[in-house]
PDB file of C-alpha atoms in Angstrom:
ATOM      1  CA  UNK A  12     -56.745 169.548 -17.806  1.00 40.00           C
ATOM      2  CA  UNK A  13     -53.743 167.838 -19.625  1.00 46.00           C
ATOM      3  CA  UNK A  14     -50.968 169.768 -20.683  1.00 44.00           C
ATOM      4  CA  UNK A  15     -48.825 167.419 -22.642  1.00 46.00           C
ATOM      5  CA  UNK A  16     -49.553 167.477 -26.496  1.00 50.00           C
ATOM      6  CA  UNK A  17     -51.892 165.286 -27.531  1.00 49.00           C
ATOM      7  CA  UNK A  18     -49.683 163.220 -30.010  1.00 53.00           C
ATOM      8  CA  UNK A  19     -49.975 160.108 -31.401  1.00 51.00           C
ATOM      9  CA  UNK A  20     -48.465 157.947 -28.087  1.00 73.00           C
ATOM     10  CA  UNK A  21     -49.839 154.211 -28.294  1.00 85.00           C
ATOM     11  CA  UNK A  22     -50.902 152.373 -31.633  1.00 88.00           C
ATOM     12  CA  UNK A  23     -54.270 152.747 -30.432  1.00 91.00           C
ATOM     13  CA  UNK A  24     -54.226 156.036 -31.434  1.00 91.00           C
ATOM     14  CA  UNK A  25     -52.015 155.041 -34.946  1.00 85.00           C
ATOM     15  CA  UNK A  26     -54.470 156.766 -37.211  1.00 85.00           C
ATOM     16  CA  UNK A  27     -55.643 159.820 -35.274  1.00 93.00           C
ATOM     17  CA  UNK A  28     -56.965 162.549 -36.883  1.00 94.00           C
ATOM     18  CA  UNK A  29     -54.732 165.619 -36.830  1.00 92.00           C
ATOM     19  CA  UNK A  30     -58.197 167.594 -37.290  1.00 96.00           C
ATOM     20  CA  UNK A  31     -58.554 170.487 -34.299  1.00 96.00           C
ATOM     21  CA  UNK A  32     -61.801 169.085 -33.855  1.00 97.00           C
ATOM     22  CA  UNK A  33     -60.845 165.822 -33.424  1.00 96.00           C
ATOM     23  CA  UNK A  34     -58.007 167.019 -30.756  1.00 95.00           C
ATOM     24  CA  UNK A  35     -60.909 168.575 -28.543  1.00 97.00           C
ATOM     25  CA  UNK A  36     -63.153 165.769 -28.846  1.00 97.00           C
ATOM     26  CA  UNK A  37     -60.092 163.355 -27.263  1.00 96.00           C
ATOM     27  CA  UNK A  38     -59.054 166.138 -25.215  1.00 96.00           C
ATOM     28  CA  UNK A  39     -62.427 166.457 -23.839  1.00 97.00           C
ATOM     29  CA  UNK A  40     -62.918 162.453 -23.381  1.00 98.00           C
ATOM     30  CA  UNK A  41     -59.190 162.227 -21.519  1.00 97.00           C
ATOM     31  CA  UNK A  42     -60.666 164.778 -19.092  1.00 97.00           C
ATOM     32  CA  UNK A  43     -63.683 163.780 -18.411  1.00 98.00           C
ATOM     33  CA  UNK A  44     -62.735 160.190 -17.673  1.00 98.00           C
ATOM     34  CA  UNK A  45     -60.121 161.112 -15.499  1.00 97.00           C
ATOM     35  CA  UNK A  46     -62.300 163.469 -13.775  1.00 97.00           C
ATOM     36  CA  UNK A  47     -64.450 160.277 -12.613  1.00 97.00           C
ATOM     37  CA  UNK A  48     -61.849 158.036 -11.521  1.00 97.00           C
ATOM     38  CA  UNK A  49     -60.742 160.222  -9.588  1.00 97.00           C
ATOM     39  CA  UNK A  50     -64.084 162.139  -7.765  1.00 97.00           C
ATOM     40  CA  UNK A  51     -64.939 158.401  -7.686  1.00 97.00           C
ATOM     41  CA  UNK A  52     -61.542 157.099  -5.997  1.00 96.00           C
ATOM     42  CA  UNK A  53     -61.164 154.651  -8.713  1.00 97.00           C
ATOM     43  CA  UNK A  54     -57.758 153.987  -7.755  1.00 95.00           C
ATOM     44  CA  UNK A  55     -57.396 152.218  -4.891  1.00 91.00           C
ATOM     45  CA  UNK A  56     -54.699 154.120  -1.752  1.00 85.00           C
ATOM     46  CA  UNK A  57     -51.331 152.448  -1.845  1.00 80.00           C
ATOM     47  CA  UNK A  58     -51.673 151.849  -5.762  1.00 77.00           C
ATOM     48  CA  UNK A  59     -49.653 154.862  -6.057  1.00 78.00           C
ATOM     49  CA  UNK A  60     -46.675 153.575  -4.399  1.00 80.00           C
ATOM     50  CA  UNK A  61     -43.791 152.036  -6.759  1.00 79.00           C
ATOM     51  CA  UNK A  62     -42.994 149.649  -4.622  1.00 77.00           C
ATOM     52  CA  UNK A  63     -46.221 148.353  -4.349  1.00 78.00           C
ATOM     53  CA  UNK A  64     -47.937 145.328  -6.591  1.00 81.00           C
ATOM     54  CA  UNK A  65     -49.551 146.941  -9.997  1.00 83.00           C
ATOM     55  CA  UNK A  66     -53.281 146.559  -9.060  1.00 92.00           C
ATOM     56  CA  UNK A  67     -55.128 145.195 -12.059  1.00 96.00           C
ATOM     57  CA  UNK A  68     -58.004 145.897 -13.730  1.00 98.00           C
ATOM     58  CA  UNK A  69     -60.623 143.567 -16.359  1.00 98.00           C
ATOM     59  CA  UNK A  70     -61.382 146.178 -18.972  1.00 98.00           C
ATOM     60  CA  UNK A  71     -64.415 144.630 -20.743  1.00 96.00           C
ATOM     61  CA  UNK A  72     -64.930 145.203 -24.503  1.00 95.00           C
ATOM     62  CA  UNK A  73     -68.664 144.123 -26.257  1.00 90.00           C
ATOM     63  CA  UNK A  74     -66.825 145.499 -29.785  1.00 92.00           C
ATOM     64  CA  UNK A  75     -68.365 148.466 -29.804  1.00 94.00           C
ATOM     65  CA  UNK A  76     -67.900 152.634 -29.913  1.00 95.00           C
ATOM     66  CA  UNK A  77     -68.094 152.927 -26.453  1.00 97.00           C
ATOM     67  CA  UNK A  78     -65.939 149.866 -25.027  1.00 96.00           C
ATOM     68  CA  UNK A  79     -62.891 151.087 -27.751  1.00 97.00           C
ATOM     69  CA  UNK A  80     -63.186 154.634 -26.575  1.00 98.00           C
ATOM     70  CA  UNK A  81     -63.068 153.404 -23.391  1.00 98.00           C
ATOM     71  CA  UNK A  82     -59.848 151.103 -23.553  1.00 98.00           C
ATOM     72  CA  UNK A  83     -58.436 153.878 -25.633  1.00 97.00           C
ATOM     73  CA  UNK A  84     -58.430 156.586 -23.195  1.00 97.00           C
ATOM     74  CA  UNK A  85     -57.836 154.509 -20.291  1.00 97.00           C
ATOM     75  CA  UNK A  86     -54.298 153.902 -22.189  1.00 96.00           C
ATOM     76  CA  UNK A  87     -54.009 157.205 -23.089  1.00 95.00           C
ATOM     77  CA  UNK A  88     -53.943 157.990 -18.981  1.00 96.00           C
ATOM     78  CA  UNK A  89     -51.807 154.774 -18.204  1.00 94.00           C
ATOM     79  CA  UNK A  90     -49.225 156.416 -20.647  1.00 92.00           C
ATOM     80  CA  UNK A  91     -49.371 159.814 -19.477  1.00 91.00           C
ATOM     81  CA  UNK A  92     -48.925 158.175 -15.969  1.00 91.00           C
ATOM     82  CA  UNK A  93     -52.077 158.952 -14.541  1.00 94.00           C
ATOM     83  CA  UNK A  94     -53.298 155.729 -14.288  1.00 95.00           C
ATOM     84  CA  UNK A  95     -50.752 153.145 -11.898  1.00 94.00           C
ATOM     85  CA  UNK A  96     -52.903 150.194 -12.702  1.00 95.00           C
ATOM     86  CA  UNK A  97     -52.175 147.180 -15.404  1.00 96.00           C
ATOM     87  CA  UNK A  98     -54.814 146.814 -17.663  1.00 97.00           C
ATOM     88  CA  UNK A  99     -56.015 143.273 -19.827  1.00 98.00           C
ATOM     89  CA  UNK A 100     -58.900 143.661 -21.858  1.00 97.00           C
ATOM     90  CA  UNK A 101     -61.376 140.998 -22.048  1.00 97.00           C
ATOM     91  CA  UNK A 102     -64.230 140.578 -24.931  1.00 94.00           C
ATOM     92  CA  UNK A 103     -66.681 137.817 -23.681  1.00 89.00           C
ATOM     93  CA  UNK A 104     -67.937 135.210 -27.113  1.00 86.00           C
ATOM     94  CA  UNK A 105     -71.339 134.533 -26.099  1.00 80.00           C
ATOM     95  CA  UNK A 106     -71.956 132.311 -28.695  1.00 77.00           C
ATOM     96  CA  UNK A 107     -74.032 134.804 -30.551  1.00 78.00           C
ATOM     97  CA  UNK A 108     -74.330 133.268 -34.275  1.00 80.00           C
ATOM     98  CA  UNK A 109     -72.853 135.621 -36.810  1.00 80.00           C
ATOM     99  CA  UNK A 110     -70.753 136.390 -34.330  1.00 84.00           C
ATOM    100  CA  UNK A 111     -67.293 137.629 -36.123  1.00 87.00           C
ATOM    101  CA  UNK A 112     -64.520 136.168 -33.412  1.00 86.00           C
ATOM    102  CA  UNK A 113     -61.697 137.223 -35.191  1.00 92.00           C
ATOM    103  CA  UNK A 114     -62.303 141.424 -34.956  1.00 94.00           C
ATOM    104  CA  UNK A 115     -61.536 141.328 -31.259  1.00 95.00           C
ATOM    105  CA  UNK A 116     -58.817 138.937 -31.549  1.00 95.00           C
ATOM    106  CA  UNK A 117     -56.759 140.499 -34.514  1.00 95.00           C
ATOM    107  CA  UNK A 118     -57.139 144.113 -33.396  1.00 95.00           C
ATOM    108  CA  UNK A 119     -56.244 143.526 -30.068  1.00 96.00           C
ATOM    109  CA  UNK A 120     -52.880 141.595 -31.220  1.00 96.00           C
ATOM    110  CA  UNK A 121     -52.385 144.775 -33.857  1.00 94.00           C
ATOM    111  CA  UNK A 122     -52.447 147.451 -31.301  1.00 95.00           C
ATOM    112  CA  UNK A 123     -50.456 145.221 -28.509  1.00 94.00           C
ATOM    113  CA  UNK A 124     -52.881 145.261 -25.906  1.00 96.00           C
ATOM    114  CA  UNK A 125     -53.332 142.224 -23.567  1.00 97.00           C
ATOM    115  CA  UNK A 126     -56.240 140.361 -23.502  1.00 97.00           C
ATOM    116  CA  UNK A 127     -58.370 137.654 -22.905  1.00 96.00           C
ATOM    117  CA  UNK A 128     -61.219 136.269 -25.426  1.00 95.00           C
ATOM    118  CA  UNK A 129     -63.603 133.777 -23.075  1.00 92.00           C
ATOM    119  CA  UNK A 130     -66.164 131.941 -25.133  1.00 90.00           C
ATOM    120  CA  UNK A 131     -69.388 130.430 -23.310  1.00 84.00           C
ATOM    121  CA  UNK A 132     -72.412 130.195 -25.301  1.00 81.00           C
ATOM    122  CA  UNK A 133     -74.660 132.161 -22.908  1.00 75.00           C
ATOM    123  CA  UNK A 134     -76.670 132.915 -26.183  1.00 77.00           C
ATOM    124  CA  UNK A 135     -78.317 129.431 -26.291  1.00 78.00           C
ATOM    125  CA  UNK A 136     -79.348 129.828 -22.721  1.00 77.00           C
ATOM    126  CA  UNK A 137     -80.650 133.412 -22.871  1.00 74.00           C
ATOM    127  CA  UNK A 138     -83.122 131.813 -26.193  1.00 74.00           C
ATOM    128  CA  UNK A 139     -83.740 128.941 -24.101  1.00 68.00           C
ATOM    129  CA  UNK A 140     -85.151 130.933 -20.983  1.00 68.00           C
ATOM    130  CA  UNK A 141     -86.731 133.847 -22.444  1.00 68.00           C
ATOM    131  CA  UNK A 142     -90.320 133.647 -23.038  1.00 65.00           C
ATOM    132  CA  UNK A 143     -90.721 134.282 -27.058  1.00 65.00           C
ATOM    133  CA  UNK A 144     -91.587 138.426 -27.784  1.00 61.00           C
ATOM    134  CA  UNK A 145     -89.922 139.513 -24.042  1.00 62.00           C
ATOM    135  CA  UNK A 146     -86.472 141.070 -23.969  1.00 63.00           C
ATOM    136  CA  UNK A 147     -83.039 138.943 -23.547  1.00 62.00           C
ATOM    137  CA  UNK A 148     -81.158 142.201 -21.995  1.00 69.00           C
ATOM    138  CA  UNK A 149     -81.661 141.215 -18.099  1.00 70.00           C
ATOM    139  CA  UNK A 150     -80.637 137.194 -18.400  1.00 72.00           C
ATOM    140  CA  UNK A 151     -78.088 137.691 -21.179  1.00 75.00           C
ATOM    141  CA  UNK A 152     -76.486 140.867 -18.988  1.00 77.00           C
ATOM    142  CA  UNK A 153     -76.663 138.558 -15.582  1.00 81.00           C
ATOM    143  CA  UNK A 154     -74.687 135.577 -17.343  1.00 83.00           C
ATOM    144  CA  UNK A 155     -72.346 138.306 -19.111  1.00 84.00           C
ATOM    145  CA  UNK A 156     -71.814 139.973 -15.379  1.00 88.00           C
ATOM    146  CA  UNK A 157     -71.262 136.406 -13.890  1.00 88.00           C
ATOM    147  CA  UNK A 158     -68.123 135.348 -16.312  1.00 91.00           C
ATOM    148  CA  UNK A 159     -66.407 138.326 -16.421  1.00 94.00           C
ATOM    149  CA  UNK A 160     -66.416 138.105 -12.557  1.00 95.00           C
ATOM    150  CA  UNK A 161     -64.897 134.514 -13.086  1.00 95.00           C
ATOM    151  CA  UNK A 162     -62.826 135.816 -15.444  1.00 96.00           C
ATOM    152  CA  UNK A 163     -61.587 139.073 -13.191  1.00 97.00           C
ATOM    153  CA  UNK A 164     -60.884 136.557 -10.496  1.00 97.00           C
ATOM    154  CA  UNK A 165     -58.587 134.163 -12.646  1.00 97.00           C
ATOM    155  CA  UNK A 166     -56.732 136.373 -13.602  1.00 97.00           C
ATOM    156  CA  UNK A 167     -55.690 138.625 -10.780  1.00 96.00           C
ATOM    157  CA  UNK A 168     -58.052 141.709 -10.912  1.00 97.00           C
ATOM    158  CA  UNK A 169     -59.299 143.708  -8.655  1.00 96.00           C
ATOM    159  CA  UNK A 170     -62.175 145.721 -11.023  1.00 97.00           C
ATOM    160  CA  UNK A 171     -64.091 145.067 -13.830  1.00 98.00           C
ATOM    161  CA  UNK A 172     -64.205 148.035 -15.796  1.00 98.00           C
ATOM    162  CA  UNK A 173     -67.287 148.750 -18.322  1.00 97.00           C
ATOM    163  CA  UNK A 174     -68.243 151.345 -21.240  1.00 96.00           C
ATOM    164  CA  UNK A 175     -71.008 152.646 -19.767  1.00 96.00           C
ATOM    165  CA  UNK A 176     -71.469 156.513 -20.901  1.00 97.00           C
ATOM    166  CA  UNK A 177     -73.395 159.434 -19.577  1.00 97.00           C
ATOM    167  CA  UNK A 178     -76.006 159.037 -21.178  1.00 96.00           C
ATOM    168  CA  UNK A 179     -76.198 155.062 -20.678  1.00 94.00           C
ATOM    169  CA  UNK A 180     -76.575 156.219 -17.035  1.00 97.00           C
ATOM    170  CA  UNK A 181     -79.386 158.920 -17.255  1.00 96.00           C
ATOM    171  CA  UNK A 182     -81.429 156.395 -19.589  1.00 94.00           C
ATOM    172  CA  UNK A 183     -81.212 153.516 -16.532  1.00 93.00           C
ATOM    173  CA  UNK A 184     -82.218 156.252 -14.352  1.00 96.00           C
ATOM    174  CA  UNK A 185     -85.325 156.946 -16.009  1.00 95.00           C
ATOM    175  CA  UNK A 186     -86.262 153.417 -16.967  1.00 92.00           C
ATOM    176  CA  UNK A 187     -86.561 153.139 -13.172  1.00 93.00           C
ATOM    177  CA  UNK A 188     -88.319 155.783 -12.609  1.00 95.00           C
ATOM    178  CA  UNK A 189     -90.601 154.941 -15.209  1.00 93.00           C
ATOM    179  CA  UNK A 190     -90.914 150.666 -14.727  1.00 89.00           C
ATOM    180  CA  UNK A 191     -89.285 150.210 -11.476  1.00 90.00           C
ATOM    181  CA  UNK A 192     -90.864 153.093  -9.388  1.00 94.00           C
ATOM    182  CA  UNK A 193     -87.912 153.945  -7.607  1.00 95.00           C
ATOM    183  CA  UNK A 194     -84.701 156.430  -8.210  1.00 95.00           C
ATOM    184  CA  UNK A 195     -81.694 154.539  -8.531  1.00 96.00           C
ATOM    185  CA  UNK A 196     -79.343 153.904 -11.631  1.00 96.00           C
ATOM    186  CA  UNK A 197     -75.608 152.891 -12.616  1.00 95.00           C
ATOM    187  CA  UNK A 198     -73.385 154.099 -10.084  1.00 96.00           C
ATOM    188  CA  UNK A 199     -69.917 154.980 -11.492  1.00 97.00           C
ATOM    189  CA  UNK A 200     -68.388 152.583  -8.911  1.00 98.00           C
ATOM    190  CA  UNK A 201     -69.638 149.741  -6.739  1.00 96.00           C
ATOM    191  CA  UNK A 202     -68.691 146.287  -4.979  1.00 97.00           C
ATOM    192  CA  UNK A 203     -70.181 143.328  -6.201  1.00 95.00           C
ATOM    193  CA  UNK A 204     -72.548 141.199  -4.103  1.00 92.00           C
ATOM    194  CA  UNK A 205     -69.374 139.083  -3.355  1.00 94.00           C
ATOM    195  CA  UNK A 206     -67.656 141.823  -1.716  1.00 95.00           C
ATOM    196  CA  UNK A 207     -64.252 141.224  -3.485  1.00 96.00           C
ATOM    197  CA  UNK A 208     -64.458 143.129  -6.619  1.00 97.00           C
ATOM    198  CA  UNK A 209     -65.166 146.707  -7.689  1.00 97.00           C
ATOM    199  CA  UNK A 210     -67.263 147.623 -10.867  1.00 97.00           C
ATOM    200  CA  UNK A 211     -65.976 150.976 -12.367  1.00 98.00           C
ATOM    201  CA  UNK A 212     -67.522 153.107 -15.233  1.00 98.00           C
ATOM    202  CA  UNK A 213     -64.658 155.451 -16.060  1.00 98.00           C
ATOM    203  CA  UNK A 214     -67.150 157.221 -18.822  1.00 98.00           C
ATOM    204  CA  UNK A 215     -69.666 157.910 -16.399  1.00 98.00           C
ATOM    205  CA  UNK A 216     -69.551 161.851 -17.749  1.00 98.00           C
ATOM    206  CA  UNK A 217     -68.990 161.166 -21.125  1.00 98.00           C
ATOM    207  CA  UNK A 218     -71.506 161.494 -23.190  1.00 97.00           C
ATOM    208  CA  UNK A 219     -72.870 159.349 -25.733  1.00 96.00           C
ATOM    209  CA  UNK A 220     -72.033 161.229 -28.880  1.00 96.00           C
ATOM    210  CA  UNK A 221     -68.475 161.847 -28.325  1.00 98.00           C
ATOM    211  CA  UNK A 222     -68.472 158.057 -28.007  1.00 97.00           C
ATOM    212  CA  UNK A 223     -69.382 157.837 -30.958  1.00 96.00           C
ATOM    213  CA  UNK A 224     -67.649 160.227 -32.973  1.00 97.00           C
ATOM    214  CA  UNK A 225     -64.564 158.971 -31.462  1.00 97.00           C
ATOM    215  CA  UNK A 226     -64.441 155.181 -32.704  1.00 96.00           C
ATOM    216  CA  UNK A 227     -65.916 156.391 -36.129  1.00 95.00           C
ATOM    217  CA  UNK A 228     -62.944 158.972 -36.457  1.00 96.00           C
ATOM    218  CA  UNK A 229     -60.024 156.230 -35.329  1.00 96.00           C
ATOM    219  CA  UNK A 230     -61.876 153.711 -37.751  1.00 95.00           C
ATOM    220  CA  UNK A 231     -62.271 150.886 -35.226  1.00 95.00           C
ATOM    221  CA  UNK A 232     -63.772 148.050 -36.266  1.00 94.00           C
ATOM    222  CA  UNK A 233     -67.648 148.465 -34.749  1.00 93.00           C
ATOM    223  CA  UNK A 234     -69.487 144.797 -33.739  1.00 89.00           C
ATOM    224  CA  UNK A 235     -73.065 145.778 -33.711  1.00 80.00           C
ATOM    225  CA  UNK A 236     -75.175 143.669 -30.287  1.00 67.00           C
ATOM    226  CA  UNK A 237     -77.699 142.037 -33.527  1.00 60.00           C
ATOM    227  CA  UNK A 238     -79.030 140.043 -30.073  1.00 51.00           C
ATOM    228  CA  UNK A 239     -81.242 142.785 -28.401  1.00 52.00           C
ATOM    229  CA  UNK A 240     -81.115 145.473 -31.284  1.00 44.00           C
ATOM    230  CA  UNK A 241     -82.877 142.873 -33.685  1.00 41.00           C
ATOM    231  CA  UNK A 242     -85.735 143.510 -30.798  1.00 48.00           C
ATOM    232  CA  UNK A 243     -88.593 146.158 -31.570  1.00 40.00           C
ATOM    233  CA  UNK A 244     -90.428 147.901 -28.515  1.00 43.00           C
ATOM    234  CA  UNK A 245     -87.323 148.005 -26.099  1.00 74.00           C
ATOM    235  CA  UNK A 246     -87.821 149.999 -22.733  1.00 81.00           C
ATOM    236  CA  UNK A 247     -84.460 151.431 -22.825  1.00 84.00           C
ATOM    237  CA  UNK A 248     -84.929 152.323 -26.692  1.00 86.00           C
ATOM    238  CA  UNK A 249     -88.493 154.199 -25.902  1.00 89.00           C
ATOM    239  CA  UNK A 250     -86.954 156.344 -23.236  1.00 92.00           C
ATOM    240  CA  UNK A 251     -83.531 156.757 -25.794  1.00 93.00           C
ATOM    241  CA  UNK A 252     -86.588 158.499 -27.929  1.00 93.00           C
ATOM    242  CA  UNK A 253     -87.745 160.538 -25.120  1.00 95.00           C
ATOM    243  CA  UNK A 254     -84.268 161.857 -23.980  1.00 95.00           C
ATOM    244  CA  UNK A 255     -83.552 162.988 -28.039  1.00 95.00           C
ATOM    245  CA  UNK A 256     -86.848 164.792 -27.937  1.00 96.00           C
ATOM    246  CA  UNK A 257     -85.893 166.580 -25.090  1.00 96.00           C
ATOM    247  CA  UNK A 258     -82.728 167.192 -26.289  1.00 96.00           C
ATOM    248  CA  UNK A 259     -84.182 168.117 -29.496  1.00 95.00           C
ATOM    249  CA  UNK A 260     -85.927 171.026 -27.769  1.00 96.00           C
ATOM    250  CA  UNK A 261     -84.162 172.082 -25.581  1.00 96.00           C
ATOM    251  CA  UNK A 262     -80.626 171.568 -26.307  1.00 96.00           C
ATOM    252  CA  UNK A 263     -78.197 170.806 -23.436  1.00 95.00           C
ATOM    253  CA  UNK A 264     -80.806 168.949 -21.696  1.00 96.00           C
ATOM    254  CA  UNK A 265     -79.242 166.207 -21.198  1.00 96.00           C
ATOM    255  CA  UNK A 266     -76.138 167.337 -19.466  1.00 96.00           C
ATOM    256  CA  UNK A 267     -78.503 169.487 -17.183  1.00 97.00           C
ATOM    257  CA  UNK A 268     -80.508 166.031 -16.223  1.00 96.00           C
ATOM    258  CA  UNK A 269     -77.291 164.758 -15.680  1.00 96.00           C
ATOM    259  CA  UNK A 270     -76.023 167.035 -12.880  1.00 96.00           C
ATOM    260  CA  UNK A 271     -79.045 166.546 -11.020  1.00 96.00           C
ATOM    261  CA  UNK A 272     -78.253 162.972 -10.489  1.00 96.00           C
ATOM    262  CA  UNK A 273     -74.731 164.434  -8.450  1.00 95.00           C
ATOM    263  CA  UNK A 274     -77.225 166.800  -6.968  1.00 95.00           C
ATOM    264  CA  UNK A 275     -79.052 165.175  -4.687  1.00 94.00           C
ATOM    265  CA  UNK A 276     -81.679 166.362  -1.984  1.00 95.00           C
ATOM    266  CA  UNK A 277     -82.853 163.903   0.330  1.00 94.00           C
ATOM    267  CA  UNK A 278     -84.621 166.053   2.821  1.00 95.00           C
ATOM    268  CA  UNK A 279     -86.198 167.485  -0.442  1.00 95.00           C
ATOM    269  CA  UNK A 280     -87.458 163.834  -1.718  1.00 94.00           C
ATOM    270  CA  UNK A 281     -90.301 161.144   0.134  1.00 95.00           C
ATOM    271  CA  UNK A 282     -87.830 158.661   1.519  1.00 95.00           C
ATOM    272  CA  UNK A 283     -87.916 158.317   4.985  1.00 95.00           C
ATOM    273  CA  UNK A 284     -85.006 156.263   5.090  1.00 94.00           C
ATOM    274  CA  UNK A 285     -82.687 158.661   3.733  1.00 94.00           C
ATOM    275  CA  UNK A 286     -83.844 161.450   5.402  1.00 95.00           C
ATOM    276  CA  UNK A 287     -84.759 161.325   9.212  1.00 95.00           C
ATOM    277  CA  UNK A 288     -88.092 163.674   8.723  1.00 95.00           C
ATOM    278  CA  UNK A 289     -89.798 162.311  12.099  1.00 95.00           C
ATOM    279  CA  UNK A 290     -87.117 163.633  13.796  1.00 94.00           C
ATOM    280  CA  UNK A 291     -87.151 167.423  12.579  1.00 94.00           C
ATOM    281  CA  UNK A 292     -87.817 169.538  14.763  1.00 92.00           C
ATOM    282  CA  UNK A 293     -88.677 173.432  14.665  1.00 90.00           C
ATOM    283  CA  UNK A 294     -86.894 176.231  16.417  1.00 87.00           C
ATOM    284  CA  UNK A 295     -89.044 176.836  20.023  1.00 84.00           C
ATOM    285  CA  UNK A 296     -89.901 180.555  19.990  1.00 81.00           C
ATOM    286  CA  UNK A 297     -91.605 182.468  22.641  1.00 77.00           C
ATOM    287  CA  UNK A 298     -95.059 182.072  21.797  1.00 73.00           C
ATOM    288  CA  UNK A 299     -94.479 178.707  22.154  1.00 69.00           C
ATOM    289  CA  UNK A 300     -93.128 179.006  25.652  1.00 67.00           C
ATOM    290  CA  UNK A 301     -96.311 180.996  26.469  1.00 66.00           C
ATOM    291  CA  UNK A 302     -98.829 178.588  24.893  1.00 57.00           C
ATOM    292  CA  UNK A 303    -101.632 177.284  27.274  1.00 58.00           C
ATOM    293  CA  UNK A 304    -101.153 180.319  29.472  1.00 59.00           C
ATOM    294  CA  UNK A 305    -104.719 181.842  30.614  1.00 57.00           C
ATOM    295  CA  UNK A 306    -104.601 185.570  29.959  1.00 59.00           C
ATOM    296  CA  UNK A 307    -105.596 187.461  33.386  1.00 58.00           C
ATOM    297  CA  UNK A 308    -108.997 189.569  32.854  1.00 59.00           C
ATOM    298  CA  UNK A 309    -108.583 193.259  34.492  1.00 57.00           C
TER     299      UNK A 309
END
């Protein structure tokens, strides 16, 4: 819980509402961010030390509500001073016709935020590859991933940080579960395959609404992704309609799903290699100890 007042403090935050609703909503995001980085150990030991070199991380922005609340609140911590780490934001131009390159660019120089814009026209290779009627996401999210490593390695980084909400997470959970027959989603923080980077998703608890209420309410300028929401029949949209229909229900649903994921049961699950189950082994009692023994007839 923060107990500074939550006044305007960066220009990222220039046009705030001064609506008590809007003050829970960003008191509510602060919290729960911070909450993950640090039950996650997103800062790294050592980084608190003042004499030590700022660690750095790649905060990657797509342009829209959940990428701005994300570089928004991870400011809002750095300012408070509850987050030692320097932070340049990064919006990868894929090349993606219609494309408006000067959003990113402009608002970025407005609110005084370093960045990077990298352009490399992934786009023409994703519609090169993909088989007509199947879905870009995987190739065009694999060449994304790739550059912003390149990128996060140019320019000093240790982490690439990414807007992926609560809900984001429980979605990827069951589109496993459903397609990929396994139980596995986006972990709030990971090592890439190289070894020399971490991948951290400071929203993991957030949830997808507040995102969204948030950038509407600060009036940030929202790019829609026209390259896989153009595409009818998505996976991850048919189990978006599944969650709301839940959620619909049964409100609170979601959050509920959620914990579950940080609730964990191994022994209670079918793999045997997370759980040793050959190896259990049951209390002897006494009629065990007497087992095979021929009872004397008198």
């Amino acid at each position: 819980m923060l107990d500074t007042d939550l006044d305007d403090i960066h220009p990222l935050f220039a046009d705030a509402p001064s609506t008590t609703g809007f003050k829970k909503l960003r008191k509510r995001i602060v919290r729960y961010t911070r909450e993950a980085i640090e039950q996650y150990g997103m800062i790294e030991q050592g980084a608190r030390d003042p004499d030590a070199k700022p660690q750095k991380w790649l905060v990657c922005l797509s342009g829209g509500k959940d990428s701005y609340t994300l570089l928004a609140v991870l400011y809002e911590l750095k300012w408070r001073g509850l987050l030692p780490v320097d932070l340049l934001a990064c919006n990868l131009d894929q090349g993606q016709p219609g494309f408006p390159a000067t959003v990113l660019p402009e608002f970025l120089e407005k609110m005084g935020v370093p960045h990077r814009i990298e352009y490399q026209d992934t786009y023409s290779v994703v519609m090169d590859k993909v088989p007509a009627g199947r879905t870009f996401c995987s190739l065009c999210s694999r060449l994304r991933r790739g550059n912003l490593y390149r990128v996060a390695r140019e320019e000093g980084c240790s982490a690439v940080v990414l807007g992926h909400h609560r809900d984001d997470i429980l979605e990827t959970f069951f589109m496993n579960l459903f397609h990929g027959g396994r139980l596995a989603t986006m972990p709030p923080k990971l090592i890439n395959e190289e070894g020399d980077l971490f991948v951290y998703r400071p929203l993991a608890h957030v949830a997808e609404a507040d995102c969204e209420k948030f950038a509407r309410s600060m009036n940030y300028p929202i790019i829609p992704c026209d390259l896989c929401g153009s595409q009818d029949g998505l996976q991850r949209q048919q189990v978006k309609q599944i969650l709301d229909g839940w959620e619909s229900n049964s409100p609170g649903r979601r959050q509920v799903m959620f914990r579950a994921l940080m609730n964990a049961r191994p022994s209670h699950l079918l793999d045997p290699k997370l759980f040793d189950f050959l190896g259990l082994e049951r209390k002897k009692t006494e009629s065990d100890t007497n087992f095979g023994e021929i009872p004397v007839l008198r």
